[in-house]
Amino acid sequence: MKIIKNIFELNKAIKNYKNIGFVPTMGGIHKGHISLIKNSKKMKAETIVSIFVNPTQFNKKKDFNNYPRNIKKDISILKKLKVNYLFLPEVKELYKEKKEKFVLKKSEKILCAKFRKGHFEGVLDVMNRLLSLIKSKHVFMGEKDFQQLFLIKKILGKKYKIKIVNCPTIRDKNKIALSTRNKLLNYKSIKKISNINLKLLKLKKDLVFKNYKKQINLSKIITKIEMNYKIKIDYLEFRDEKNLKLNEFKQNYRLFIAYTIDKVRLIDNF
Ligand code: AMP
Protein backbone atom coordinates (compact mmCIF):
# COMPACT_ATOMS: atom_id res chain seq x y z
CA MET A 1 0.00 0.00 0.00
CA LYS A 2 1.33 3.41 -0.96
CA ILE A 3 0.70 6.28 1.44
CA ILE A 4 0.20 9.63 -0.25
CA LYS A 5 0.07 12.92 1.61
CA ASN A 6 -0.09 15.55 -1.11
CA ILE A 7 -2.18 16.30 -4.16
CA PHE A 8 0.73 16.38 -6.60
CA GLU A 9 1.78 12.83 -5.67
CA LEU A 10 -1.81 11.66 -5.78
CA ASN A 11 -2.37 12.96 -9.31
CA LYS A 12 0.84 11.35 -10.49
CA ALA A 13 0.02 7.99 -8.91
CA ILE A 14 -3.56 7.51 -10.09
CA LYS A 15 -3.89 9.36 -13.39
CA ASN A 16 -3.86 6.22 -15.56
CA TYR A 17 -6.32 4.06 -13.67
CA LYS A 18 -9.74 3.51 -15.22
CA ASN A 19 -11.37 1.48 -12.47
CA ILE A 20 -10.87 3.24 -9.15
CA GLY A 21 -12.90 2.41 -6.07
CA PHE A 22 -12.81 5.17 -3.47
CA VAL A 23 -13.59 4.78 0.23
CA PRO A 24 -13.55 8.11 2.11
CA THR A 25 -13.19 7.82 5.91
CA MET A 26 -12.22 9.75 9.00
CA GLY A 27 -10.16 6.82 10.27
CA GLY A 28 -10.49 4.68 13.37
CA ILE A 29 -10.93 1.86 10.89
CA HIS A 30 -13.50 -0.74 11.97
CA LYS A 31 -15.52 -3.52 10.35
CA GLY A 32 -17.98 -0.98 8.89
CA HIS A 33 -15.16 0.67 6.92
CA ILE A 34 -13.73 -2.76 6.08
CA SER A 35 -17.01 -3.83 4.46
CA LEU A 36 -16.79 -0.79 2.15
CA ILE A 37 -13.21 -1.69 1.20
CA LYS A 38 -14.20 -5.30 0.53
CA ASN A 39 -16.99 -4.10 -1.78
CA SER A 40 -14.46 -2.10 -3.76
CA LYS A 41 -12.08 -5.07 -3.92
CA LYS A 42 -14.92 -7.28 -5.18
CA MET A 43 -15.23 -4.96 -8.19
CA LYS A 44 -11.53 -5.54 -8.94
CA ALA A 45 -11.04 -1.82 -8.50
CA GLU A 46 -7.80 -0.06 -7.66
CA THR A 47 -8.85 0.82 -4.12
CA ILE A 48 -8.08 4.19 -2.58
CA VAL A 49 -8.96 4.88 1.05
CA SER A 50 -8.73 8.39 2.44
CA ILE A 51 -8.36 9.20 6.11
CA PHE A 52 -9.12 12.81 6.89
CA VAL A 53 -10.78 14.15 10.02
CA ASN A 54 -12.51 17.05 8.34
CA PRO A 55 -12.58 20.14 10.60
CA THR A 56 -15.29 21.94 8.61
CA GLN A 57 -17.96 19.35 9.38
CA PHE A 58 -17.60 19.57 13.17
CA ASN A 59 -19.73 22.27 14.66
CA LYS A 60 -17.91 22.04 18.00
CA LYS A 61 -14.12 22.37 18.25
CA LYS A 62 -14.12 20.05 21.28
CA ASP A 63 -15.87 17.34 19.26
CA PHE A 64 -13.21 17.65 16.54
CA ASN A 65 -10.37 17.48 19.09
CA ASN A 66 -11.92 14.47 20.86
CA TYR A 67 -12.56 12.49 17.67
CA PRO A 68 -10.68 9.17 18.12
CA ARG A 69 -7.56 8.88 15.97
CA ASN A 70 -5.21 5.92 15.65
CA ILE A 71 -3.34 6.21 12.40
CA LYS A 72 -0.74 3.50 13.12
CA LYS A 73 -3.39 0.88 13.75
CA ASP A 74 -5.38 2.08 10.72
CA ILE A 75 -2.36 1.72 8.42
CA SER A 76 -1.68 -1.80 9.62
CA ILE A 77 -5.34 -2.85 9.01
CA LEU A 78 -5.41 -1.25 5.54
CA LYS A 79 -2.15 -2.95 4.56
CA LYS A 80 -3.54 -6.33 5.52
CA LEU A 81 -6.60 -5.64 3.35
CA LYS A 82 -4.30 -4.93 0.42
CA VAL A 83 -5.65 -1.44 -0.12
CA ASN A 84 -3.67 0.07 -3.02
CA TYR A 85 -3.42 3.68 -1.87
CA LEU A 86 -4.03 5.56 1.36
CA PHE A 87 -4.60 9.27 0.87
CA LEU A 88 -3.67 11.07 4.08
CA PRO A 89 -3.70 14.83 3.47
CA GLU A 90 -3.15 17.60 6.02
CA VAL A 91 -5.91 20.21 6.40
CA LYS A 92 -3.86 22.92 4.68
CA GLU A 93 -3.17 20.63 1.71
CA LEU A 94 -6.79 19.66 1.07
CA TYR A 95 -8.12 23.16 1.73
CA LYS A 96 -5.45 25.14 -0.11
CA GLU A 97 -7.69 25.89 -3.09
CA LYS A 98 -10.78 28.08 -3.02
CA LYS A 99 -13.79 25.97 -3.97
CA GLU A 100 -17.52 26.40 -4.36
CA LYS A 101 -19.58 26.61 -1.17
CA PHE A 102 -22.64 24.44 -0.71
CA VAL A 103 -25.88 25.70 0.79
CA LEU A 104 -28.67 23.31 1.72
CA LYS A 105 -32.20 24.01 0.52
CA LYS A 106 -34.88 24.57 3.14
CA SER A 107 -36.35 21.14 2.37
CA GLU A 108 -32.95 19.54 3.04
CA LYS A 109 -32.58 21.07 6.51
CA ILE A 110 -34.06 18.03 8.21
CA LEU A 111 -32.79 15.33 10.59
CA CYS A 112 -29.13 16.08 11.45
CA ALA A 113 -29.05 19.19 9.25
CA LYS A 114 -31.52 20.78 11.66
CA PHE A 115 -29.42 20.00 14.72
CA ARG A 116 -25.85 20.36 13.41
CA LYS A 117 -25.64 23.73 11.71
CA GLY A 118 -23.07 23.72 8.90
CA HIS A 119 -22.30 20.02 9.26
CA PHE A 120 -23.43 18.83 5.83
CA GLU A 121 -22.09 21.97 4.17
CA GLY A 122 -18.69 20.87 5.56
CA VAL A 123 -19.23 17.27 4.44
CA LEU A 124 -20.15 18.42 0.92
CA ASP A 125 -17.16 20.75 0.80
CA VAL A 126 -14.65 18.03 1.72
CA MET A 127 -16.28 15.41 -0.52
CA ASN A 128 -16.29 17.90 -3.40
CA ARG A 129 -12.54 18.38 -2.88
CA LEU A 130 -11.84 14.64 -2.62
CA LEU A 131 -13.98 13.70 -5.64
CA SER A 132 -12.39 16.42 -7.77
CA LEU A 133 -8.99 14.81 -7.04
CA ILE A 134 -9.92 11.14 -7.08
CA LYS A 135 -11.78 10.50 -10.31
CA SER A 136 -13.17 7.17 -9.27
CA LYS A 137 -15.68 4.96 -11.01
CA HIS A 138 -17.30 3.98 -7.71
CA VAL A 139 -17.45 5.57 -4.28
CA PHE A 140 -18.42 3.28 -1.42
CA MET A 141 -20.42 4.81 1.42
CA GLY A 142 -22.29 3.43 4.41
CA GLU A 143 -26.03 3.53 5.04
CA LYS A 144 -25.14 4.15 8.68
CA ASP A 145 -24.84 7.82 7.65
CA PHE A 146 -27.93 7.72 5.49
CA GLN A 147 -28.55 11.47 5.19
CA GLN A 148 -24.92 12.05 4.25
CA LEU A 149 -25.17 9.36 1.57
CA PHE A 150 -28.44 10.86 0.34
CA LEU A 151 -27.06 14.41 0.03
CA ILE A 152 -23.78 13.38 -1.58
CA LYS A 153 -25.61 11.23 -4.12
CA LYS A 154 -28.04 14.03 -4.91
CA ILE A 155 -25.60 16.94 -5.03
CA LEU A 156 -22.22 15.46 -6.02
CA GLY A 157 -23.18 12.19 -7.76
CA LYS A 158 -24.34 13.98 -10.88
CA LYS A 159 -21.58 16.60 -10.86
CA TYR A 160 -18.84 13.96 -11.00
CA LYS A 161 -20.71 11.25 -12.93
CA ILE A 162 -19.69 8.69 -10.36
CA LYS A 163 -21.61 5.75 -9.01
CA ILE A 164 -22.10 5.99 -5.28
CA VAL A 165 -22.65 2.53 -3.85
CA ASN A 166 -24.80 2.14 -0.72
CA CYS A 167 -23.25 -0.31 1.72
CA PRO A 168 -25.41 -1.75 4.53
CA THR A 169 -24.74 -0.86 8.16
CA ILE A 170 -22.47 -3.34 9.94
CA ARG A 171 -23.51 -4.06 13.53
CA ASP A 172 -21.97 -5.99 16.38
CA LYS A 173 -23.69 -8.92 18.04
CA ASN A 174 -25.62 -6.50 20.30
CA LYS A 175 -27.08 -4.70 17.27
CA ILE A 176 -24.90 -1.64 17.82
CA ALA A 177 -23.80 0.03 14.59
CA LEU A 178 -20.02 0.09 14.47
CA SER A 179 -18.69 3.61 14.73
CA THR A 180 -15.37 5.24 15.54
CA ARG A 181 -17.19 7.29 18.17
CA ASN A 182 -18.14 4.11 20.08
CA LYS A 183 -14.62 4.18 21.51
CA LEU A 184 -15.74 7.18 23.59
CA LEU A 185 -18.54 5.23 25.32
CA ASN A 186 -18.44 3.34 28.60
CA TYR A 187 -19.83 -0.16 29.16
CA LYS A 188 -23.07 1.12 30.76
CA SER A 189 -23.86 3.26 27.72
CA ILE A 190 -23.08 0.42 25.31
CA LYS A 191 -25.60 -1.75 27.14
CA LYS A 192 -28.22 1.02 26.98
CA ILE A 193 -27.66 1.58 23.25
CA SER A 194 -28.09 -2.12 22.61
CA ASN A 195 -31.44 -2.10 24.45
CA ILE A 196 -32.60 1.06 22.64
CA ASN A 197 -31.73 -0.54 19.29
CA LEU A 198 -33.67 -3.71 20.10
CA LYS A 199 -36.70 -1.53 20.92
CA LEU A 200 -36.38 0.47 17.70
CA LEU A 201 -35.93 -2.65 15.58
CA LYS A 202 -39.14 -4.02 17.10
CA LEU A 203 -40.98 -0.73 16.50
CA LYS A 204 -40.03 -0.81 12.83
CA LYS A 205 -40.81 -4.52 12.47
CA ASP A 206 -44.27 -4.09 14.05
CA LEU A 207 -45.13 -1.27 11.66
CA VAL A 208 -43.87 -3.13 8.60
CA PHE A 209 -45.82 -6.18 9.74
CA LYS A 210 -49.00 -4.11 10.15
CA ASN A 211 -48.35 -2.56 6.74
CA TYR A 212 -48.71 0.88 8.30
CA LYS A 213 -49.81 3.68 5.98
CA LYS A 214 -50.76 6.57 8.27
CA GLN A 215 -48.98 9.51 9.87
CA ILE A 216 -47.44 8.43 13.10
CA ASN A 217 -46.72 10.41 16.21
CA LEU A 218 -43.70 9.13 18.09
CA SER A 219 -43.64 11.80 20.80
CA LYS A 220 -44.80 9.43 23.57
CA ILE A 221 -42.20 6.85 22.59
CA ILE A 222 -39.51 9.56 22.52
CA THR A 223 -40.40 10.72 26.05
CA LYS A 224 -40.43 7.14 27.31
CA ILE A 225 -37.03 6.28 25.85
CA GLU A 226 -35.56 9.57 27.10
CA MET A 227 -36.80 8.89 30.63
CA ASN A 228 -35.88 5.20 30.76
CA TYR A 229 -32.36 5.62 29.42
CA LYS A 230 -31.62 9.20 30.55
CA ILE A 231 -30.68 10.33 27.07
CA LYS A 232 -31.53 13.37 24.97
CA ILE A 233 -33.13 12.49 21.64
CA ASP A 234 -32.74 15.05 18.83
CA TYR A 235 -35.16 13.21 16.55
CA LEU A 236 -36.90 9.89 16.06
CA GLU A 237 -38.70 9.87 12.72
CA PHE A 238 -39.92 7.53 10.04
CA ARG A 239 -38.85 8.80 6.63
CA ASP A 240 -39.05 7.57 3.07
CA GLU A 241 -35.84 5.95 1.84
CA LYS A 242 -35.95 7.56 -1.62
CA ASN A 243 -36.73 11.19 -0.79
CA LEU A 244 -36.40 11.41 3.01
CA LYS A 245 -39.95 12.77 3.26
CA LEU A 246 -41.51 12.48 6.70
CA ASN A 247 -43.99 9.69 7.43
CA GLU A 248 -44.44 8.63 3.81
CA PHE A 249 -45.30 5.00 3.98
CA LYS A 250 -45.70 4.53 0.23
CA GLN A 251 -42.36 2.92 -0.47
CA ASN A 252 -39.62 1.58 1.79
CA TYR A 253 -39.12 3.67 4.87
CA ARG A 254 -36.57 3.88 7.66
CA LEU A 255 -36.64 4.88 11.28
CA PHE A 256 -34.04 7.58 11.91
CA ILE A 257 -32.67 8.49 15.33
CA ALA A 258 -30.08 10.84 16.79
CA TYR A 259 -29.35 11.20 20.48
CA THR A 260 -26.72 12.12 23.00
CA ILE A 261 -25.56 9.57 25.53
CA ASP A 262 -22.56 9.92 27.82
CA LYS A 263 -21.84 13.28 26.06
CA VAL A 264 -21.47 11.45 22.71
CA ARG A 265 -23.91 12.16 19.87
CA LEU A 266 -24.94 9.02 18.00
CA ILE A 267 -27.00 8.49 14.86
CA ASP A 268 -28.55 5.35 13.47
CA ASN A 269 -31.33 4.17 11.18
CA PHE A 270 -33.28 0.94 10.90
P1 AMP B 1 -16.52 7.75 8.96
O1 AMP B 1 -15.09 7.33 9.08
O2 AMP B 1 -17.31 7.54 10.21
O3 AMP B 1 -16.67 9.13 8.38
O4 AMP B 1 -17.17 6.76 7.90
C1 AMP B 1 -16.60 6.56 6.62
C2 AMP B 1 -17.57 5.75 5.81
O5 AMP B 1 -17.81 4.50 6.46
C3 AMP B 1 -18.93 6.42 5.63
O6 AMP B 1 -19.40 6.18 4.32
C4 AMP B 1 -19.77 5.73 6.66
O7 AMP B 1 -21.15 5.72 6.38
C5 AMP B 1 -19.21 4.31 6.61
N1 AMP B 1 -19.51 3.60 7.86
C6 AMP B 1 -19.27 4.01 9.12
N2 AMP B 1 -19.73 3.11 10.02
C7 AMP B 1 -20.29 2.10 9.29
C8 AMP B 1 -20.96 0.88 9.63
N3 AMP B 1 -21.15 0.52 10.89
N4 AMP B 1 -21.41 0.10 8.62
C9 AMP B 1 -21.22 0.48 7.33
N5 AMP B 1 -20.61 1.60 6.95
C10 AMP B 1 -20.15 2.42 7.91
Tab-separated table of C-alpha atoms and ligand atoms in Angstrom:
chain	number	residue	atom	x	y	z
A	1	MET	CA	0.000	0.000	0.000
A	2	LYS	CA	1.333	3.407	-0.964
A	3	ILE	CA	0.697	6.279	1.439
A	4	ILE	CA	0.199	9.629	-0.252
A	5	LYS	CA	0.066	12.919	1.608
A	6	ASN	CA	-0.090	15.546	-1.109
A	7	ILE	CA	-2.178	16.300	-4.159
A	8	PHE	CA	0.731	16.376	-6.604
A	9	GLU	CA	1.779	12.826	-5.668
A	10	LEU	CA	-1.815	11.660	-5.778
A	11	ASN	CA	-2.371	12.962	-9.314
A	12	LYS	CA	0.841	11.345	-10.491
A	13	ALA	CA	0.018	7.986	-8.914
A	14	ILE	CA	-3.560	7.512	-10.092
A	15	LYS	CA	-3.892	9.356	-13.391
A	16	ASN	CA	-3.860	6.220	-15.563
A	17	TYR	CA	-6.320	4.056	-13.670
A	18	LYS	CA	-9.742	3.510	-15.222
A	19	ASN	CA	-11.369	1.476	-12.475
A	20	ILE	CA	-10.869	3.238	-9.151
A	21	GLY	CA	-12.905	2.412	-6.069
A	22	PHE	CA	-12.806	5.166	-3.473
A	23	VAL	CA	-13.588	4.780	0.235
A	24	PRO	CA	-13.548	8.111	2.109
A	25	THR	CA	-13.191	7.824	5.914
A	26	MET	CA	-12.220	9.755	9.004
A	27	GLY	CA	-10.160	6.824	10.268
A	28	GLY	CA	-10.486	4.683	13.374
A	29	ILE	CA	-10.933	1.865	10.891
A	30	HIS	CA	-13.505	-0.744	11.972
A	31	LYS	CA	-15.523	-3.519	10.354
A	32	GLY	CA	-17.976	-0.981	8.886
A	33	HIS	CA	-15.162	0.672	6.916
A	34	ILE	CA	-13.726	-2.760	6.079
A	35	SER	CA	-17.011	-3.830	4.464
A	36	LEU	CA	-16.794	-0.788	2.154
A	37	ILE	CA	-13.213	-1.688	1.199
A	38	LYS	CA	-14.202	-5.305	0.533
A	39	ASN	CA	-16.992	-4.102	-1.776
A	40	SER	CA	-14.457	-2.101	-3.756
A	41	LYS	CA	-12.083	-5.068	-3.923
A	42	LYS	CA	-14.920	-7.278	-5.182
A	43	MET	CA	-15.232	-4.964	-8.191
A	44	LYS	CA	-11.528	-5.537	-8.940
A	45	ALA	CA	-11.040	-1.819	-8.499
A	46	GLU	CA	-7.800	-0.064	-7.657
A	47	THR	CA	-8.848	0.820	-4.123
A	48	ILE	CA	-8.077	4.190	-2.580
A	49	VAL	CA	-8.962	4.882	1.050
A	50	SER	CA	-8.727	8.388	2.443
A	51	ILE	CA	-8.358	9.196	6.107
A	52	PHE	CA	-9.115	12.809	6.887
A	53	VAL	CA	-10.783	14.148	10.017
A	54	ASN	CA	-12.513	17.048	8.344
A	55	PRO	CA	-12.581	20.136	10.597
A	56	THR	CA	-15.286	21.940	8.606
A	57	GLN	CA	-17.960	19.352	9.383
A	58	PHE	CA	-17.596	19.570	13.169
A	59	ASN	CA	-19.733	22.272	14.663
A	60	LYS	CA	-17.907	22.042	18.002
A	61	LYS	CA	-14.119	22.368	18.249
A	62	LYS	CA	-14.117	20.051	21.279
A	63	ASP	CA	-15.874	17.335	19.258
A	64	PHE	CA	-13.212	17.645	16.537
A	65	ASN	CA	-10.374	17.479	19.089
A	66	ASN	CA	-11.922	14.471	20.864
A	67	TYR	CA	-12.559	12.486	17.669
A	68	PRO	CA	-10.677	9.167	18.124
A	69	ARG	CA	-7.561	8.880	15.968
A	70	ASN	CA	-5.210	5.918	15.655
A	71	ILE	CA	-3.340	6.213	12.396
A	72	LYS	CA	-0.736	3.501	13.118
A	73	LYS	CA	-3.386	0.875	13.750
A	74	ASP	CA	-5.383	2.076	10.719
A	75	ILE	CA	-2.362	1.718	8.420
A	76	SER	CA	-1.683	-1.804	9.616
A	77	ILE	CA	-5.340	-2.846	9.007
A	78	LEU	CA	-5.408	-1.248	5.543
A	79	LYS	CA	-2.146	-2.948	4.565
A	80	LYS	CA	-3.545	-6.333	5.520
A	81	LEU	CA	-6.601	-5.641	3.355
A	82	LYS	CA	-4.301	-4.929	0.421
A	83	VAL	CA	-5.646	-1.438	-0.124
A	84	ASN	CA	-3.671	0.067	-3.021
A	85	TYR	CA	-3.424	3.680	-1.866
A	86	LEU	CA	-4.030	5.556	1.357
A	87	PHE	CA	-4.599	9.274	0.875
A	88	LEU	CA	-3.669	11.071	4.078
A	89	PRO	CA	-3.699	14.830	3.473
A	90	GLU	CA	-3.153	17.596	6.019
A	91	VAL	CA	-5.907	20.206	6.402
A	92	LYS	CA	-3.862	22.922	4.685
A	93	GLU	CA	-3.173	20.628	1.715
A	94	LEU	CA	-6.790	19.658	1.068
A	95	TYR	CA	-8.118	23.161	1.733
A	96	LYS	CA	-5.454	25.143	-0.115
A	97	GLU	CA	-7.687	25.889	-3.095
A	98	LYS	CA	-10.776	28.084	-3.020
A	99	LYS	CA	-13.794	25.974	-3.972
A	100	GLU	CA	-17.522	26.403	-4.362
A	101	LYS	CA	-19.583	26.613	-1.174
A	102	PHE	CA	-22.639	24.442	-0.707
A	103	VAL	CA	-25.882	25.702	0.788
A	104	LEU	CA	-28.671	23.314	1.716
A	105	LYS	CA	-32.202	24.008	0.521
A	106	LYS	CA	-34.883	24.565	3.138
A	107	SER	CA	-36.354	21.138	2.373
A	108	GLU	CA	-32.951	19.539	3.043
A	109	LYS	CA	-32.585	21.068	6.509
A	110	ILE	CA	-34.061	18.035	8.210
A	111	LEU	CA	-32.786	15.327	10.591
A	112	CYS	CA	-29.128	16.082	11.449
A	113	ALA	CA	-29.048	19.193	9.249
A	114	LYS	CA	-31.522	20.778	11.661
A	115	PHE	CA	-29.416	20.005	14.722
A	116	ARG	CA	-25.850	20.361	13.412
A	117	LYS	CA	-25.640	23.726	11.711
A	118	GLY	CA	-23.073	23.720	8.895
A	119	HIS	CA	-22.300	20.016	9.260
A	120	PHE	CA	-23.431	18.830	5.827
A	121	GLU	CA	-22.092	21.975	4.170
A	122	GLY	CA	-18.689	20.874	5.561
A	123	VAL	CA	-19.227	17.267	4.437
A	124	LEU	CA	-20.147	18.419	0.918
A	125	ASP	CA	-17.159	20.750	0.804
A	126	VAL	CA	-14.650	18.034	1.718
A	127	MET	CA	-16.285	15.410	-0.520
A	128	ASN	CA	-16.288	17.902	-3.401
A	129	ARG	CA	-12.542	18.378	-2.880
A	130	LEU	CA	-11.841	14.642	-2.619
A	131	LEU	CA	-13.976	13.704	-5.635
A	132	SER	CA	-12.391	16.416	-7.772
A	133	LEU	CA	-8.995	14.815	-7.041
A	134	ILE	CA	-9.922	11.140	-7.085
A	135	LYS	CA	-11.784	10.502	-10.315
A	136	SER	CA	-13.169	7.166	-9.269
A	137	LYS	CA	-15.681	4.956	-11.008
A	138	HIS	CA	-17.300	3.980	-7.713
A	139	VAL	CA	-17.450	5.568	-4.283
A	140	PHE	CA	-18.422	3.277	-1.420
A	141	MET	CA	-20.420	4.805	1.422
A	142	GLY	CA	-22.290	3.427	4.408
A	143	GLU	CA	-26.032	3.534	5.041
A	144	LYS	CA	-25.142	4.145	8.681
A	145	ASP	CA	-24.844	7.819	7.654
A	146	PHE	CA	-27.932	7.724	5.492
A	147	GLN	CA	-28.553	11.465	5.194
A	148	GLN	CA	-24.916	12.054	4.249
A	149	LEU	CA	-25.165	9.358	1.571
A	150	PHE	CA	-28.443	10.855	0.335
A	151	LEU	CA	-27.061	14.408	0.031
A	152	ILE	CA	-23.777	13.383	-1.576
A	153	LYS	CA	-25.611	11.230	-4.117
A	154	LYS	CA	-28.036	14.029	-4.905
A	155	ILE	CA	-25.598	16.938	-5.030
A	156	LEU	CA	-22.218	15.455	-6.017
A	157	GLY	CA	-23.181	12.188	-7.757
A	158	LYS	CA	-24.341	13.977	-10.883
A	159	LYS	CA	-21.579	16.599	-10.860
A	160	TYR	CA	-18.844	13.964	-11.003
A	161	LYS	CA	-20.712	11.247	-12.933
A	162	ILE	CA	-19.691	8.689	-10.358
A	163	LYS	CA	-21.611	5.748	-9.012
A	164	ILE	CA	-22.102	5.988	-5.280
A	165	VAL	CA	-22.646	2.531	-3.851
A	166	ASN	CA	-24.799	2.136	-0.723
A	167	CYS	CA	-23.250	-0.312	1.724
A	168	PRO	CA	-25.406	-1.746	4.533
A	169	THR	CA	-24.745	-0.859	8.163
A	170	ILE	CA	-22.472	-3.335	9.936
A	171	ARG	CA	-23.511	-4.057	13.535
A	172	ASP	CA	-21.967	-5.986	16.376
A	173	LYS	CA	-23.695	-8.923	18.039
A	174	ASN	CA	-25.616	-6.501	20.303
A	175	LYS	CA	-27.078	-4.703	17.268
A	176	ILE	CA	-24.904	-1.635	17.823
A	177	ALA	CA	-23.805	0.035	14.595
A	178	LEU	CA	-20.018	0.094	14.469
A	179	SER	CA	-18.694	3.607	14.727
A	180	THR	CA	-15.365	5.241	15.539
A	181	ARG	CA	-17.192	7.295	18.174
A	182	ASN	CA	-18.139	4.107	20.081
A	183	LYS	CA	-14.619	4.183	21.507
A	184	LEU	CA	-15.739	7.182	23.587
A	185	LEU	CA	-18.538	5.232	25.317
A	186	ASN	CA	-18.439	3.341	28.604
A	187	TYR	CA	-19.830	-0.159	29.156
A	188	LYS	CA	-23.072	1.116	30.760
A	189	SER	CA	-23.862	3.264	27.719
A	190	ILE	CA	-23.075	0.422	25.305
A	191	LYS	CA	-25.595	-1.754	27.141
A	192	LYS	CA	-28.224	1.025	26.981
A	193	ILE	CA	-27.662	1.577	23.246
A	194	SER	CA	-28.092	-2.121	22.606
A	195	ASN	CA	-31.442	-2.099	24.447
A	196	ILE	CA	-32.596	1.057	22.643
A	197	ASN	CA	-31.732	-0.541	19.292
A	198	LEU	CA	-33.669	-3.707	20.099
A	199	LYS	CA	-36.699	-1.525	20.916
A	200	LEU	CA	-36.382	0.469	17.703
A	201	LEU	CA	-35.932	-2.648	15.579
A	202	LYS	CA	-39.144	-4.018	17.096
A	203	LEU	CA	-40.981	-0.734	16.502
A	204	LYS	CA	-40.028	-0.810	12.828
A	205	LYS	CA	-40.810	-4.519	12.470
A	206	ASP	CA	-44.265	-4.091	14.047
A	207	LEU	CA	-45.129	-1.270	11.656
A	208	VAL	CA	-43.873	-3.128	8.600
A	209	PHE	CA	-45.815	-6.178	9.744
A	210	LYS	CA	-49.000	-4.111	10.147
A	211	ASN	CA	-48.353	-2.556	6.736
A	212	TYR	CA	-48.710	0.877	8.299
A	213	LYS	CA	-49.815	3.679	5.978
A	214	LYS	CA	-50.756	6.568	8.267
A	215	GLN	CA	-48.976	9.509	9.875
A	216	ILE	CA	-47.442	8.426	13.099
A	217	ASN	CA	-46.723	10.406	16.211
A	218	LEU	CA	-43.701	9.130	18.088
A	219	SER	CA	-43.638	11.801	20.801
A	220	LYS	CA	-44.797	9.433	23.568
A	221	ILE	CA	-42.201	6.852	22.587
A	222	ILE	CA	-39.515	9.565	22.525
A	223	THR	CA	-40.400	10.719	26.049
A	224	LYS	CA	-40.428	7.139	27.315
A	225	ILE	CA	-37.029	6.283	25.855
A	226	GLU	CA	-35.555	9.573	27.103
A	227	MET	CA	-36.795	8.888	30.628
A	228	ASN	CA	-35.880	5.199	30.758
A	229	TYR	CA	-32.362	5.622	29.423
A	230	LYS	CA	-31.617	9.203	30.547
A	231	ILE	CA	-30.680	10.328	27.074
A	232	LYS	CA	-31.533	13.374	24.966
A	233	ILE	CA	-33.128	12.491	21.637
A	234	ASP	CA	-32.745	15.054	18.827
A	235	TYR	CA	-35.164	13.214	16.547
A	236	LEU	CA	-36.902	9.888	16.064
A	237	GLU	CA	-38.703	9.872	12.723
A	238	PHE	CA	-39.921	7.534	10.036
A	239	ARG	CA	-38.848	8.795	6.634
A	240	ASP	CA	-39.053	7.572	3.067
A	241	GLU	CA	-35.836	5.950	1.839
A	242	LYS	CA	-35.950	7.557	-1.618
A	243	ASN	CA	-36.727	11.189	-0.789
A	244	LEU	CA	-36.399	11.411	3.012
A	245	LYS	CA	-39.947	12.767	3.263
A	246	LEU	CA	-41.510	12.482	6.700
A	247	ASN	CA	-43.990	9.689	7.431
A	248	GLU	CA	-44.435	8.635	3.815
A	249	PHE	CA	-45.302	4.997	3.980
A	250	LYS	CA	-45.701	4.528	0.234
A	251	GLN	CA	-42.363	2.918	-0.472
A	252	ASN	CA	-39.617	1.582	1.785
A	253	TYR	CA	-39.118	3.666	4.873
A	254	ARG	CA	-36.575	3.879	7.664
A	255	LEU	CA	-36.636	4.880	11.280
A	256	PHE	CA	-34.036	7.576	11.911
A	257	ILE	CA	-32.669	8.492	15.328
A	258	ALA	CA	-30.076	10.844	16.787
A	259	TYR	CA	-29.352	11.199	20.480
A	260	THR	CA	-26.720	12.123	22.996
A	261	ILE	CA	-25.563	9.571	25.527
A	262	ASP	CA	-22.561	9.920	27.815
A	263	LYS	CA	-21.844	13.277	26.057
A	264	VAL	CA	-21.474	11.451	22.712
A	265	ARG	CA	-23.909	12.159	19.868
A	266	LEU	CA	-24.938	9.021	18.004
A	267	ILE	CA	-26.999	8.492	14.864
A	268	ASP	CA	-28.546	5.345	13.471
A	269	ASN	CA	-31.334	4.166	11.184
A	270	PHE	CA	-33.284	0.938	10.898
B	1	AMP	P1	-16.518	7.748	8.959
B	1	AMP	O1	-15.092	7.332	9.077
B	1	AMP	O2	-17.314	7.540	10.208
B	1	AMP	O3	-16.673	9.127	8.375
B	1	AMP	O4	-17.173	6.764	7.897
B	1	AMP	C1	-16.604	6.560	6.625
B	1	AMP	C2	-17.567	5.748	5.810
B	1	AMP	O5	-17.813	4.497	6.463
B	1	AMP	C3	-18.933	6.417	5.630
B	1	AMP	O6	-19.404	6.176	4.316
B	1	AMP	C4	-19.771	5.725	6.662
B	1	AMP	O7	-21.147	5.724	6.377
B	1	AMP	C5	-19.207	4.306	6.607
B	1	AMP	N1	-19.513	3.601	7.859
B	1	AMP	C6	-19.269	4.008	9.123
B	1	AMP	N2	-19.733	3.108	10.015
B	1	AMP	C7	-20.293	2.105	9.295
B	1	AMP	C8	-20.960	0.877	9.626
B	1	AMP	N3	-21.153	0.516	10.892
B	1	AMP	N4	-21.410	0.103	8.616
B	1	AMP	C9	-21.222	0.476	7.328
B	1	AMP	N5	-20.611	1.600	6.947
B	1	AMP	C10	-20.155	2.424	7.907
